[in-house]
Amino acid sequence: FELKYVIVGHNTALQEAFEALIRIAANHTDSLFETVYRNMAQDVTETVKELFTDISLYILGSDVTVEGAITRFLDSLFPVVYSRVINPGIARLSEEYIECLRMTRQDVNPFGQYSKQLVTELSKSLQASRLLSMALNLGVEVINTTEHVTFTKECSKALVRMQYCSHCHGLTLIR
């Protein structure tokens, strides 16, 4: 009973911390575009928002992958980079042309090794967060499942022995 609330409290605090960190990272990314790539900032706001939404969903355990999130981000970013940096003379790209740029982005590889490096580093960082969040959720689920279980007399005795077992508490020299 008490353990459940401790786990739920830690899980809530952890998720709030993740959300705060994701908001900070999204704001820093937006600021980067506004200061360094001012001419693209407005065009990538929604793309940045989608990236960090995907990252948040990944941490919460959804089927989103980090690689998929980064791929979608870079696929959406490339047409903007192309029209604002690589070929700034083009007034407006047609939807067909934008889609063509998205489809060819992986073949053209305009971001070089950085796209793979970003996937690798972000995956390592976020995997630990995801696993911790999923473990805490599983802990709550296990407690909820076993909360109303009635133990047999034999099982109760075994639990009491385990509770007071010196070996179970790491005191291996005590019998």
N, CA and C atoms as an extended XYZ file, in Angstrom:
525
Properties=species:S:1:pos:R:3:atomname:S:1:resname:S:1:resid:I:1 pbc="F F F"
N         0.828       -1.195        0.000 N   PHE     1
C         0.000        0.000        0.000 CA  PHE     1
C         0.869        1.255        0.000 C   PHE     1
N         1.753        1.365        0.985 N   GLU     2
C         2.639        2.516        1.082 CA  GLU     2
C         3.621        2.537       -0.094 C   GLU     2
N         4.136        1.378       -0.462 N   LEU     3
C         5.077        1.265       -1.568 CA  LEU     3
C         4.463        1.786       -2.857 C   LEU     3
N         3.200        1.486       -3.055 N   LYS     4
C         2.507        1.937       -4.264 CA  LYS     4
C         2.572        3.460       -4.383 C   LYS     4
N         2.303        4.170       -3.301 N   TYR     5
C         2.296        5.630       -3.342 CA  TYR     5
C         3.701        6.204       -3.488 C   TYR     5
N         4.671        5.513       -2.944 N   VAL     6
C         6.065        5.946       -3.129 CA  VAL     6
C         6.443        5.831       -4.609 C   VAL     6
N         6.108        4.689       -5.220 N   ILE     7
C         6.429        4.486       -6.635 CA  ILE     7
C         5.654        5.465       -7.505 C   ILE     7
N         4.377        5.636       -7.228 N   VAL     8
C         3.566        6.578       -8.009 CA  VAL     8
C         4.123        7.993       -7.874 C   VAL     8
N         4.523        8.372       -6.663 N   GLY     9
C         5.104        9.697       -6.445 CA  GLY     9
C         6.394        9.892       -7.214 C   GLY     9
N         7.259        8.879       -7.183 N   HIS    10
C         8.519        8.970       -7.929 CA  HIS    10
C         8.248        8.997       -9.431 C   HIS    10
N         7.303        8.199       -9.866 N   ASN    11
C         6.966        8.162      -11.288 CA  ASN    11
C         6.421        9.511      -11.749 C   ASN    11
N         5.554       10.112      -10.958 N   THR    12
C         4.996       11.424      -11.293 CA  THR    12
C         6.101       12.476      -11.332 C   THR    12
N         6.967       12.460      -10.333 N   ALA    13
C         8.073       13.422      -10.294 CA  ALA    13
C         9.002       13.238      -11.487 C   ALA    13
N         9.262       11.984      -11.831 N   LEU    14
C        10.132       11.684      -12.971 CA  LEU    14
C         9.511       12.184      -14.275 C   LEU    14
N         8.222       11.930      -14.469 N   GLN    15
C         7.560       12.374      -15.690 CA  GLN    15
C         7.504       13.900      -15.768 C   GLN    15
N         7.286       14.559      -14.642 N   GLU    16
C         7.297       16.026      -14.625 CA  GLU    16
C         8.686       16.557      -14.968 C   GLU    16
N         9.717       15.899      -14.447 N   ALA    17
C        11.092       16.310      -14.754 CA  ALA    17
C        11.391       16.116      -16.235 C   ALA    17
N        10.956       14.979      -16.802 N   PHE    18
C        11.163       14.734      -18.238 CA  PHE    18
C        10.447       15.792      -19.065 C   PHE    18
N         9.209       16.091      -18.701 N   GLU    19
C         8.447       17.097      -19.442 CA  GLU    19
C         9.121       18.458      -19.369 C   GLU    19
N         9.633       18.809      -18.202 N   ALA    20
C        10.324       20.095      -18.044 CA  ALA    20
C        11.594       20.129      -18.901 C   ALA    20
N        12.356       19.048      -18.862 N   LEU    21
C        13.583       18.994      -19.663 CA  LEU    21
C        13.276       19.034      -21.161 C   LEU    21
N        12.224       18.357      -21.564 N   ILE    22
C        11.840       18.372      -22.979 CA  ILE    22
C        11.393       19.768      -23.396 C   ILE    22
N        10.635       20.455      -22.539 N   ARG    23
C        10.224       21.837      -22.832 CA  ARG    23
C        11.446       22.747      -22.959 C   ARG    23
N        12.402       22.577      -22.043 N   ILE    24
C        13.622       23.399      -22.081 CA  ILE    24
C        14.395       23.136      -23.366 C   ILE    24
N        14.547       21.850      -23.722 N   ALA    25
C        15.272       21.510      -24.952 CA  ALA    25
C        14.557       22.053      -26.186 C   ALA    25
N        13.236       21.974      -26.212 N   ALA    26
C        12.469       22.505      -27.345 CA  ALA    26
C        12.644       24.021      -27.431 C   ALA    26
N        12.596       24.693      -26.285 N   ASN    27
C        12.786       26.151      -26.274 CA  ASN    27
C        14.188       26.539      -26.730 C   ASN    27
N        15.200       25.768      -26.303 N   HIS    28
C        16.575       26.047      -26.741 CA  HIS    28
C        16.717       25.825      -28.245 C   HIS    28
N        16.069       24.795      -28.751 N   THR    29
C        16.131       24.526      -30.190 CA  THR    29
C        15.451       25.652      -30.965 C   THR    29
N        14.292       26.089      -30.492 N   ASP    30
C        13.623       27.233      -31.128 CA  ASP    30
C        14.501       28.476      -31.081 C   ASP    30
N        15.133       28.717      -29.931 N   SER    31
C        16.024       29.880      -29.788 CA  SER    31
C        17.210       29.796      -30.733 C   SER    31
N        17.739       28.594      -30.908 N   LEU    32
C        18.847       28.401      -31.843 CA  LEU    32
C        18.443       28.828      -33.244 C   LEU    32
N        17.279       28.376      -33.673 N   PHE    33
C        16.810       28.758      -35.008 CA  PHE    33
C        16.556       30.256      -35.091 C   PHE    33
N        16.038       30.851      -34.032 N   GLU    34
C        15.744       32.287      -34.059 CA  GLU    34
C        17.004       33.142      -34.086 C   GLU    34
N        18.068       32.680      -33.427 N   THR    35
C        19.295       33.489      -33.395 CA  THR    35
C        20.251       33.164      -34.532 C   THR    35
N        20.423       31.884      -34.839 N   VAL    36
C        21.414       31.494      -35.842 CA  VAL    36
C        20.808       31.384      -37.244 C   VAL    36
N        19.621       30.844      -37.325 N   TYR    37
C        18.977       30.620      -38.626 CA  TYR    37
C        17.656       31.386      -38.684 C   TYR    37
N        17.745       32.671      -38.472 N   ARG    38
C        16.567       33.535      -38.361 CA  ARG    38
C        15.601       33.387      -39.537 C   ARG    38
N        16.130       33.234      -40.749 N   ASN    39
C        15.248       33.163      -41.915 CA  ASN    39
C        14.452       31.854      -41.996 C   ASN    39
N        14.801       30.864      -41.184 N   MET    40
C        14.078       29.589      -41.180 CA  MET    40
C        13.221       29.398      -39.937 C   MET    40
N        13.393       30.235      -38.937 N   ALA    41
C        12.806       30.006      -37.617 CA  ALA    41
C        11.299       29.756      -37.668 C   ALA    41
N        10.562       30.596      -38.364 N   GLN    42
C         9.106       30.434      -38.406 CA  GLN    42
C         8.703       29.150      -39.119 C   GLN    42
N         9.455       28.772      -40.134 N   ASP    43
C         9.101       27.590      -40.929 CA  ASP    43
C         9.383       26.272      -40.217 C   ASP    43
N        10.235       26.286      -39.198 N   VAL    44
C        10.583       25.030      -38.529 CA  VAL    44
C         9.964       24.889      -37.139 C   VAL    44
N         9.211       25.870      -36.703 N   THR    45
C         8.615       25.823      -35.360 CA  THR    45
C         7.773       24.571      -35.171 C   THR    45
N         6.908       24.270      -36.110 N   GLU    46
C         6.035       23.097      -35.993 CA  GLU    46
C         6.844       21.800      -36.072 C   GLU    46
N         7.877       21.788      -36.896 N   THR    47
C         8.740       20.615      -37.035 CA  THR    47
C         9.467       20.323      -35.725 C   THR    47
N         9.970       21.359      -35.081 N   VAL    48
C        10.652       21.212      -33.785 CA  VAL    48
C         9.659       20.708      -32.738 C   VAL    48
N         8.473       21.268      -32.749 N   LYS    49
C         7.428       20.852      -31.804 CA  LYS    49
C         7.099       19.366      -31.982 C   LYS    49
N         6.979       18.916      -33.216 N   GLU    50
C         6.688       17.507      -33.496 CA  GLU    50
C         7.821       16.594      -33.028 C   GLU    50
N         9.061       17.023      -33.228 N   LEU    51
C        10.212       16.237      -32.779 CA  LEU    51
C        10.146       16.004      -31.265 C   LEU    51
N         9.927       17.058      -30.515 N   PHE    52
C         9.923       16.927      -29.064 CA  PHE    52
C         8.667       16.222      -28.540 C   PHE    52
N         7.581       16.307      -29.281 N   THR    53
C         6.395       15.508      -28.940 CA  THR    53
C         6.715       14.033      -29.111 C   THR    53
N         7.379       13.683      -30.218 N   ASP    54
C         7.778       12.293      -30.457 CA  ASP    54
C         8.731       11.799      -29.368 C   ASP    54
N         9.670       12.633      -28.965 N   ILE    55
C        10.615       12.255      -27.910 CA  ILE    55
C         9.865       12.007      -26.605 C   ILE    55
N         8.923       12.870      -26.296 N   SER    56
C         8.119       12.701      -25.084 CA  SER    56
C         7.324       11.399      -25.141 C   SER    56
N         6.718       11.122      -26.271 N   LEU    57
C         5.960        9.875      -26.436 CA  LEU    57
C         6.874        8.660      -26.298 C   LEU    57
N         8.083        8.749      -26.832 N   TYR    58
C         9.045        7.650      -26.721 CA  TYR    58
C         9.357        7.353      -25.256 C   TYR    58
N         9.636        8.396      -24.494 N   ILE    59
C         9.972        8.212      -23.078 CA  ILE    59
C         8.807        7.580      -22.318 C   ILE    59
N         7.589        7.959      -22.685 N   LEU    60
C         6.413        7.421      -22.007 CA  LEU    60
C         6.101        5.978      -22.410 C   LEU    60
N         6.858        5.441      -23.384 N   GLY    61
C         6.703        4.036      -23.741 CA  GLY    61
C         5.886        3.767      -24.988 C   GLY    61
N         5.574        4.784      -25.758 N   SER    62
C         4.779        4.561      -26.970 CA  SER    62
C         5.639        3.880      -28.046 C   SER    62
N         5.008        3.528      -29.148 N   ASP    63
C         5.698        2.805      -30.217 CA  ASP    63
C         6.601        3.693      -31.076 C   ASP    63
N         6.703        4.958      -30.779 N   VAL    64
C         7.568        5.879      -31.508 CA  VAL    64
C         9.021        5.479      -31.267 C   VAL    64
N         9.833        5.511      -32.312 N   THR    65
C        11.265        5.246      -32.145 CA  THR    65
C        12.039        6.555      -32.270 C   THR    65
N        13.195        6.596      -31.655 N   VAL    66
C        14.046        7.787      -31.754 CA  VAL    66
C        14.481        7.972      -33.206 C   VAL    66
N        14.861        6.880      -33.847 N   GLU    67
C        15.288        6.967      -35.250 CA  GLU    67
C        14.166        7.505      -36.131 C   GLU    67
N        12.952        7.028      -35.917 N   GLY    68
C        11.811        7.515      -36.687 CA  GLY    68
C        11.547        8.991      -36.447 C   GLY    68
N        11.661        9.421      -35.190 N   ALA    69
C        11.442       10.833      -34.843 CA  ALA    69
C        12.489       11.719      -35.515 C   ALA    69
N        13.742       11.301      -35.461 N   ILE    70
C        14.820       12.086      -36.074 CA  ILE    70
C        14.669       12.089      -37.593 C   ILE    70
N        14.318       10.948      -38.165 N   THR    71
C        14.123       10.867      -39.616 CA  THR    71
C        13.018       11.819      -40.060 C   THR    71
N        11.874       11.806      -39.362 N   ARG    72
C        10.773       12.718      -39.705 CA  ARG    72
C        11.205       14.174      -39.547 C   ARG    72
N        11.961       14.456      -38.480 N   PHE    73
C        12.437       15.822      -38.239 CA  PHE    73
C        13.330       16.291      -39.388 C   PHE    73
N        14.305       15.479      -39.740 N   LEU    74
C        15.235       15.872      -40.801 CA  LEU    74
C        14.556       15.907      -42.166 C   LEU    74
N        13.621       14.992      -42.404 N   ASP    75
C        12.868       15.006      -43.663 CA  ASP    75
C        12.047       16.289      -43.789 C   ASP    75
N        11.502       16.767      -42.683 N   SER    76
C        10.723       18.020      -42.708 CA  SER    76
C        11.634       19.241      -42.735 C   SER    76
N        12.804       19.123      -42.142 N   LEU    77
C        13.740       20.241      -42.077 CA  LEU    77
C        14.438       20.490      -43.416 C   LEU    77
N        14.723       19.422      -44.142 N   PHE    78
C        15.504       19.557      -45.378 CA  PHE    78
C        14.876       20.492      -46.411 C   PHE    78
N        13.580       20.407      -46.720 N   PRO    79
C        13.025       21.358      -47.694 CA  PRO    79
C        13.182       22.818      -47.255 C   PRO    79
N        13.089       23.072      -45.977 N   VAL    80
C        13.259       24.441      -45.470 CA  VAL    80
C        14.714       24.880      -45.639 C   VAL    80
N        15.638       24.015      -45.273 N   VAL    81
C        17.069       24.318      -45.437 CA  VAL    81
C        17.389       24.529      -46.914 C   VAL    81
N        16.834       23.697      -47.757 N   TYR    82
C        17.075       23.798      -49.204 CA  TYR    82
C        16.597       25.142      -49.746 C   TYR    82
N        15.383       25.530      -49.381 N   SER    83
C        14.816       26.767      -49.944 CA  SER    83
C        15.364       28.031      -49.290 C   SER    83
N        15.896       27.943      -48.068 N   ARG    84
C        16.376       29.146      -47.378 CA  ARG    84
C        17.899       29.284      -47.390 C   ARG    84
N        18.616       28.163      -47.446 N   VAL    85
C        20.076       28.219      -47.339 CA  VAL    85
C        20.751       27.776      -48.637 C   VAL    85
N        20.391       26.609      -49.125 N   ILE    86
C        21.066       26.049      -50.293 CA  ILE    86
C        20.674       26.777      -51.573 C   ILE    86
N        19.399       27.051      -51.748 N   ASN    87
C        18.909       27.691      -52.966 CA  ASN    87
C        17.931       28.800      -52.592 C   ASN    87
N        18.443       29.896      -52.008 N   PRO    88
C        17.551       30.935      -51.477 CA  PRO    88
C        16.813       31.746      -52.535 C   PRO    88
N        17.114       31.571      -53.797 N   GLY    89
C        16.461       32.337      -54.855 CA  GLY    89
C        15.045       31.874      -55.164 C   GLY    89
N        14.693       30.673      -54.738 N   ILE    90
C        13.372       30.134      -55.022 CA  ILE    90
C        12.354       30.817      -54.105 C   ILE    90
N        11.322       31.376      -54.706 N   ALA    91
C        10.316       32.100      -53.923 CA  ALA    91
C         9.468       31.141      -53.087 C   ALA    91
N         8.872       30.170      -53.711 N   ARG    92
C         7.976       29.242      -53.009 CA  ARG    92
C         8.088       27.879      -53.664 C   ARG    92
N         8.271       26.847      -52.867 N   LEU    93
C         8.345       25.489      -53.389 CA  LEU    93
C         6.945       24.889      -53.457 C   LEU    93
N         6.683       24.152      -54.529 N   SER    94
C         5.389       23.480      -54.633 CA  SER    94
C         5.367       22.296      -53.674 C   SER    94
N         4.175       21.832      -53.329 N   GLU    95
C         4.029       20.678      -52.432 CA  GLU    95
C         4.708       19.442      -53.023 C   GLU    95
N         4.609       19.279      -54.337 N   GLU    96
C         5.246       18.128      -54.998 CA  GLU    96
C         6.769       18.194      -54.841 C   GLU    96
N         7.314       19.405      -54.990 N   TYR    97
C         8.758       19.586      -54.881 CA  TYR    97
C         9.220       19.348      -53.439 C   TYR    97
N         8.440       19.846      -52.493 N   ILE    98
C         8.758       19.627      -51.071 CA  ILE    98
C         8.749       18.136      -50.768 C   ILE    98
N         7.737       17.432      -51.249 N   GLU    99
C         7.646       15.987      -51.027 CA  GLU    99
C         8.820       15.268      -51.684 C   GLU    99
N         9.217       15.719      -52.865 N   CYS   100
C        10.378       15.128      -53.559 CA  CYS   100
C        11.646       15.325      -52.722 C   CYS   100
N        11.827       16.517      -52.170 N   LEU   101
C        12.997       16.779      -51.319 CA  LEU   101
C        12.987       15.888      -50.084 C   LEU   101
N        11.820       15.707      -49.491 N   ARG   102
C        11.708       14.835      -48.319 CA  ARG   102
C        12.093       13.400      -48.664 C   ARG   102
N        11.608       12.946      -49.818 N   MET   103
C        11.852       11.559      -50.229 CA  MET   103
C        13.327       11.318      -50.557 C   MET   103
N        14.012       12.329      -51.056 N   THR   104
C        15.406       12.148      -51.468 CA  THR   104
C        16.414       12.546      -50.388 C   THR   104
N        15.929       13.042      -49.273 N   ARG   105
C        16.829       13.528      -48.230 CA  ARG   105
C        17.814       12.465      -47.758 C   ARG   105
N        17.354       11.252      -47.576 N   GLN   106
C        18.258       10.207      -47.096 CA  GLN   106
C        19.297        9.826      -48.151 C   GLN   106
N        18.918        9.899      -49.418 N   ASP   107
C        19.882        9.599      -50.483 CA  ASP   107
C        20.899       10.720      -50.637 C   ASP   107
N        20.438       11.950      -50.564 N   VAL   108
C        21.319       13.119      -50.716 CA  VAL   108
C        22.218       13.265      -49.488 C   VAL   108
N        21.682       12.927      -48.324 N   ASN   109
C        22.396       12.989      -47.050 CA  ASN   109
C        22.989       14.380      -46.779 C   ASN   109
N        22.132       15.410      -46.782 N   PRO   110
C        22.640       16.776      -46.615 CA  PRO   110
C        23.209       17.078      -45.231 C   PRO   110
N        22.846       16.288      -44.250 N   PHE   111
C        23.326       16.534      -42.890 CA  PHE   111
C        24.532       15.670      -42.532 C   PHE   111
N        25.033       14.908      -43.523 N   GLY   112
C        26.227       14.097      -43.326 CA  GLY   112
C        26.094       13.083      -42.212 C   GLY   112
N        27.194       12.846      -41.510 N   GLN   113
C        27.206       11.866      -40.428 CA  GLN   113
C        26.431       12.343      -39.207 C   GLN   113
N        26.064       13.602      -39.163 N   TYR   114
C        25.393       14.147      -37.986 CA  TYR   114
C        24.022       13.529      -37.749 C   TYR   114
N        23.333       13.139      -38.814 N   SER   115
C        22.008       12.534      -38.614 CA  SER   115
C        22.144       11.192      -37.900 C   SER   115
N        23.092       10.360      -38.305 N   LYS   116
C        23.301        9.076      -37.634 CA  LYS   116
C        23.837        9.277      -36.218 C   LYS   116
N        24.725       10.233      -36.059 N   GLN   117
C        25.292       10.532      -34.749 CA  GLN   117
C        24.194       11.027      -33.795 C   GLN   117
N        23.300       11.848      -34.303 N   LEU   118
C        22.187       12.353      -33.501 CA  LEU   118
C        21.291       11.209      -33.041 C   LEU   118
N        20.981       10.286      -33.951 N   VAL   119
C        20.152        9.125      -33.607 CA  VAL   119
C        20.846        8.291      -32.535 C   VAL   119
N        22.125        8.013      -32.720 N   THR   120
C        22.876        7.178      -31.781 CA  THR   120
C        22.936        7.807      -30.394 C   THR   120
N        23.329        9.056      -30.315 N   GLU   121
C        23.488        9.727      -29.023 CA  GLU   121
C        22.154        9.934      -28.315 C   GLU   121
N        21.155       10.348      -29.075 N   LEU   122
C        19.841       10.580      -28.476 CA  LEU   122
C        19.207        9.267      -28.019 C   LEU   122
N        19.408        8.209      -28.799 N   SER   123
C        18.867        6.897      -28.415 CA  SER   123
C        19.469        6.425      -27.101 C   SER   123
N        20.773        6.576      -26.958 N   LYS   124
C        21.442        6.173      -25.711 CA  LYS   124
C        20.886        6.954      -24.526 C   LYS   124
N        20.761        8.242      -24.693 N   SER   125
C        20.292        9.092      -23.596 CA  SER   125
C        18.848        8.802      -23.219 C   SER   125
N        18.006        8.662      -24.214 N   LEU   126
C        16.579        8.512      -23.946 CA  LEU   126
C        16.185        7.099      -23.533 C   LEU   126
N        16.983        6.114      -23.907 N   GLN   127
C        16.636        4.737      -23.568 CA  GLN   127
C        16.589        4.531      -22.049 C   GLN   127
N        17.556        5.090      -21.345 N   ALA   128
C        17.564        4.952      -19.883 CA  ALA   128
C        16.328        5.606      -19.275 C   ALA   128
N        15.952        6.771      -19.775 N   SER   129
C        14.756        7.454      -19.285 CA  SER   129
C        13.510        6.627      -19.546 C   SER   129
N        13.424        6.075      -20.737 N   ARG   130
C        12.270        5.256      -21.115 CA  ARG   130
C        12.175        4.010      -20.237 C   ARG   130
N        13.302        3.337      -20.037 N   LEU   131
C        13.293        2.116      -19.233 CA  LEU   131
C        12.916        2.391      -17.782 C   LEU   131
N        13.432        3.482      -17.225 N   LEU   132
C        13.089        3.834      -15.853 CA  LEU   132
C        11.598        4.135      -15.731 C   LEU   132
N        11.070        4.891      -16.660 N   SER   133
C         9.644        5.218      -16.654 CA  SER   133
C         8.794        3.956      -16.796 C   SER   133
N         9.174        3.081      -17.706 N   MET   134
C         8.428        1.842      -17.906 CA  MET   134
C         8.525        0.926      -16.681 C   MET   134
N         9.686        0.891      -16.032 N   ALA   135
C         9.861        0.057      -14.834 CA  ALA   135
C         8.979        0.554      -13.692 C   ALA   135
N         8.922        1.862      -13.504 N   LEU   136
C         8.062        2.404      -12.451 CA  LEU   136
C         6.587        2.125      -12.747 C   LEU   136
N         6.202        2.264      -14.013 N   ASN   137
C         4.817        1.952      -14.390 CA  ASN   137
C         4.507        0.480      -14.156 C   ASN   137
N         5.461       -0.378      -14.474 N   LEU   138
C         5.268       -1.806      -14.246 CA  LEU   138
C         5.170       -2.113      -12.750 C   LEU   138
N         5.965       -1.440      -11.950 N   GLY   139
C         5.902       -1.616      -10.502 CA  GLY   139
C         4.519       -1.285       -9.960 C   GLY   139
N         3.955       -0.178      -10.416 N   VAL   140
C         2.605        0.203       -9.987 CA  VAL   140
C         1.594       -0.840      -10.461 C   VAL   140
N         1.757       -1.313      -11.681 N   GLU   141
C         0.844       -2.325      -12.226 CA  GLU   141
C         0.911       -3.623      -11.417 C   GLU   141
N         2.121       -4.038      -11.053 N   VAL   142
C         2.291       -5.255      -10.248 CA  VAL   142
C         1.638       -5.078       -8.885 C   VAL   142
N         1.854       -3.925       -8.262 N   ILE   143
C         1.253       -3.670       -6.953 CA  ILE   143
C        -0.268       -3.655       -7.064 C   ILE   143
N        -0.790       -3.016       -8.109 N   ASN   144
C        -2.246       -2.994       -8.293 CA  ASN   144
C        -2.798       -4.408       -8.483 C   ASN   144
N        -2.066       -5.232       -9.205 N   THR   145
C        -2.510       -6.599       -9.471 CA  THR   145
C        -2.493       -7.450       -8.208 C   THR   145
N        -1.476       -7.269       -7.399 N   THR   146
C        -1.317       -8.124       -6.205 CA  THR   146
C        -1.913       -7.520       -4.942 C   THR   146
N        -2.468       -6.337       -5.040 N   GLU   147
C        -2.964       -5.614       -3.865 CA  GLU   147
C        -4.080       -6.372       -3.134 C   GLU   147
N        -4.920       -7.053       -3.836 N   HIS   148
C        -6.070       -7.710       -3.225 CA  HIS   148
C        -5.935       -9.230       -3.201 C   HIS   148
N        -4.725       -9.708       -3.304 N   VAL   149
C        -4.477      -11.148       -3.273 CA  VAL   149
C        -4.533      -11.639       -1.833 C   VAL   149
N        -5.163      -12.769       -1.635 N   THR   150
C        -5.202      -13.387       -0.315 CA  THR   150
C        -4.132      -14.466       -0.281 C   THR   150
N        -3.230      -14.352        0.689 N   PHE   151
C        -2.136      -15.302        0.799 CA  PHE   151
C        -2.561      -16.527        1.610 C   PHE   151
N        -2.007      -17.657        1.227 N   THR   152
C        -2.211      -18.865        2.033 CA  THR   152
C        -1.349      -18.745        3.280 C   THR   152
N        -1.613      -19.602        4.264 N   LYS   153
C        -0.845      -19.577        5.511 CA  LYS   153
C         0.632      -19.836        5.225 C   LYS   153
N         0.895      -20.790        4.348 N   GLU   154
C         2.272      -21.142        3.993 CA  GLU   154
C         2.978      -19.971        3.320 C   GLU   154
N         2.278      -19.295        2.426 N   CYS   155
C         2.845      -18.146        1.717 CA  CYS   155
C         3.126      -17.009        2.697 C   CYS   155
N         2.223      -16.763        3.617 N   SER   156
C         2.426      -15.712        4.624 CA  SER   156
C         3.662      -15.977        5.462 C   SER   156
N         3.841      -17.236        5.867 N   LYS   157
C         5.029      -17.589        6.647 CA  LYS   157
C         6.301      -17.358        5.835 C   LYS   157
N         6.260      -17.724        4.561 N   ALA   158
C         7.431      -17.537        3.695 CA  ALA   158
C         7.757      -16.055        3.538 C   ALA   158
N         6.735      -15.223        3.413 N   LEU   159
C         6.951      -13.778        3.300 CA  LEU   159
C         7.553      -13.207        4.574 C   LEU   159
N         7.079      -13.675        5.728 N   VAL   160
C         7.629      -13.223        7.012 CA  VAL   160
C         9.091      -13.641        7.125 C   VAL   160
N         9.392      -14.893        6.760 N   ARG   161
C        10.791      -15.353        6.801 CA  ARG   161
C        11.657      -14.497        5.880 C   ARG   161
N        11.132      -14.211        4.696 N   MET   162
C        11.881      -13.411        3.743 CA  MET   162
C        12.076      -11.992        4.280 C   MET   162
N        11.084      -11.439        4.924 N   GLN   163
C        11.162      -10.088        5.475 CA  GLN   163
C        12.261       -9.978        6.531 C   GLN   163
N        12.414      -11.010        7.340 N   TYR   164
C        13.379      -10.960        8.437 CA  TYR   164
C        14.636      -11.781        8.155 C   TYR   164
N        14.799      -12.232        6.938 N   CYS   165
C        15.960      -13.039        6.555 CA  CYS   165
C        17.202      -12.157        6.465 C   CYS   165
N        18.237      -12.512        7.209 N   SER   166
C        19.464      -11.717        7.208 CA  SER   166
C        20.139      -11.740        5.832 C   SER   166
N        20.074      -12.860        5.161 N   HIS   167
C        20.682      -12.977        3.823 CA  HIS   167
C        19.971      -12.054        2.830 C   HIS   167
N        18.637      -11.958        2.949 N   CYS   168
C        17.870      -11.091        2.064 CA  CYS   168
C        18.197       -9.618        2.248 C   CYS   168
N        18.736       -9.280        3.392 N   HIS   169
C        19.124       -7.899        3.677 CA  HIS   169
C        20.627       -7.682        3.489 C   HIS   169
N        21.307       -8.665        2.911 N   GLY   170
C        22.728       -8.531        2.618 CA  GLY   170
C        23.634       -8.845        3.785 C   GLY   170
N        23.106       -9.366        4.857 N   LEU   171
C        23.924       -9.716        6.015 CA  LEU   171
C        24.259      -11.190        5.943 C   LEU   171
N        25.199      -11.522        5.105 N   THR   172
C        25.502      -12.926        4.802 CA  THR   172
C        26.267      -13.643        5.907 C   THR   172
N        26.859      -12.923        6.843 N   LEU   173
C        27.632      -13.574        7.918 CA  LEU   173
C        26.747      -13.985        9.101 C   LEU   173
N        25.517      -13.473        9.118 N   ILE   174
C        24.591      -13.809       10.210 CA  ILE   174
C        23.704      -14.963        9.771 C   ILE   174
N        23.513      -15.924       10.677 N   ARG   175
C        22.651      -17.071       10.356 CA  ARG   175
C        21.268      -16.883       10.890 C   ARG   175
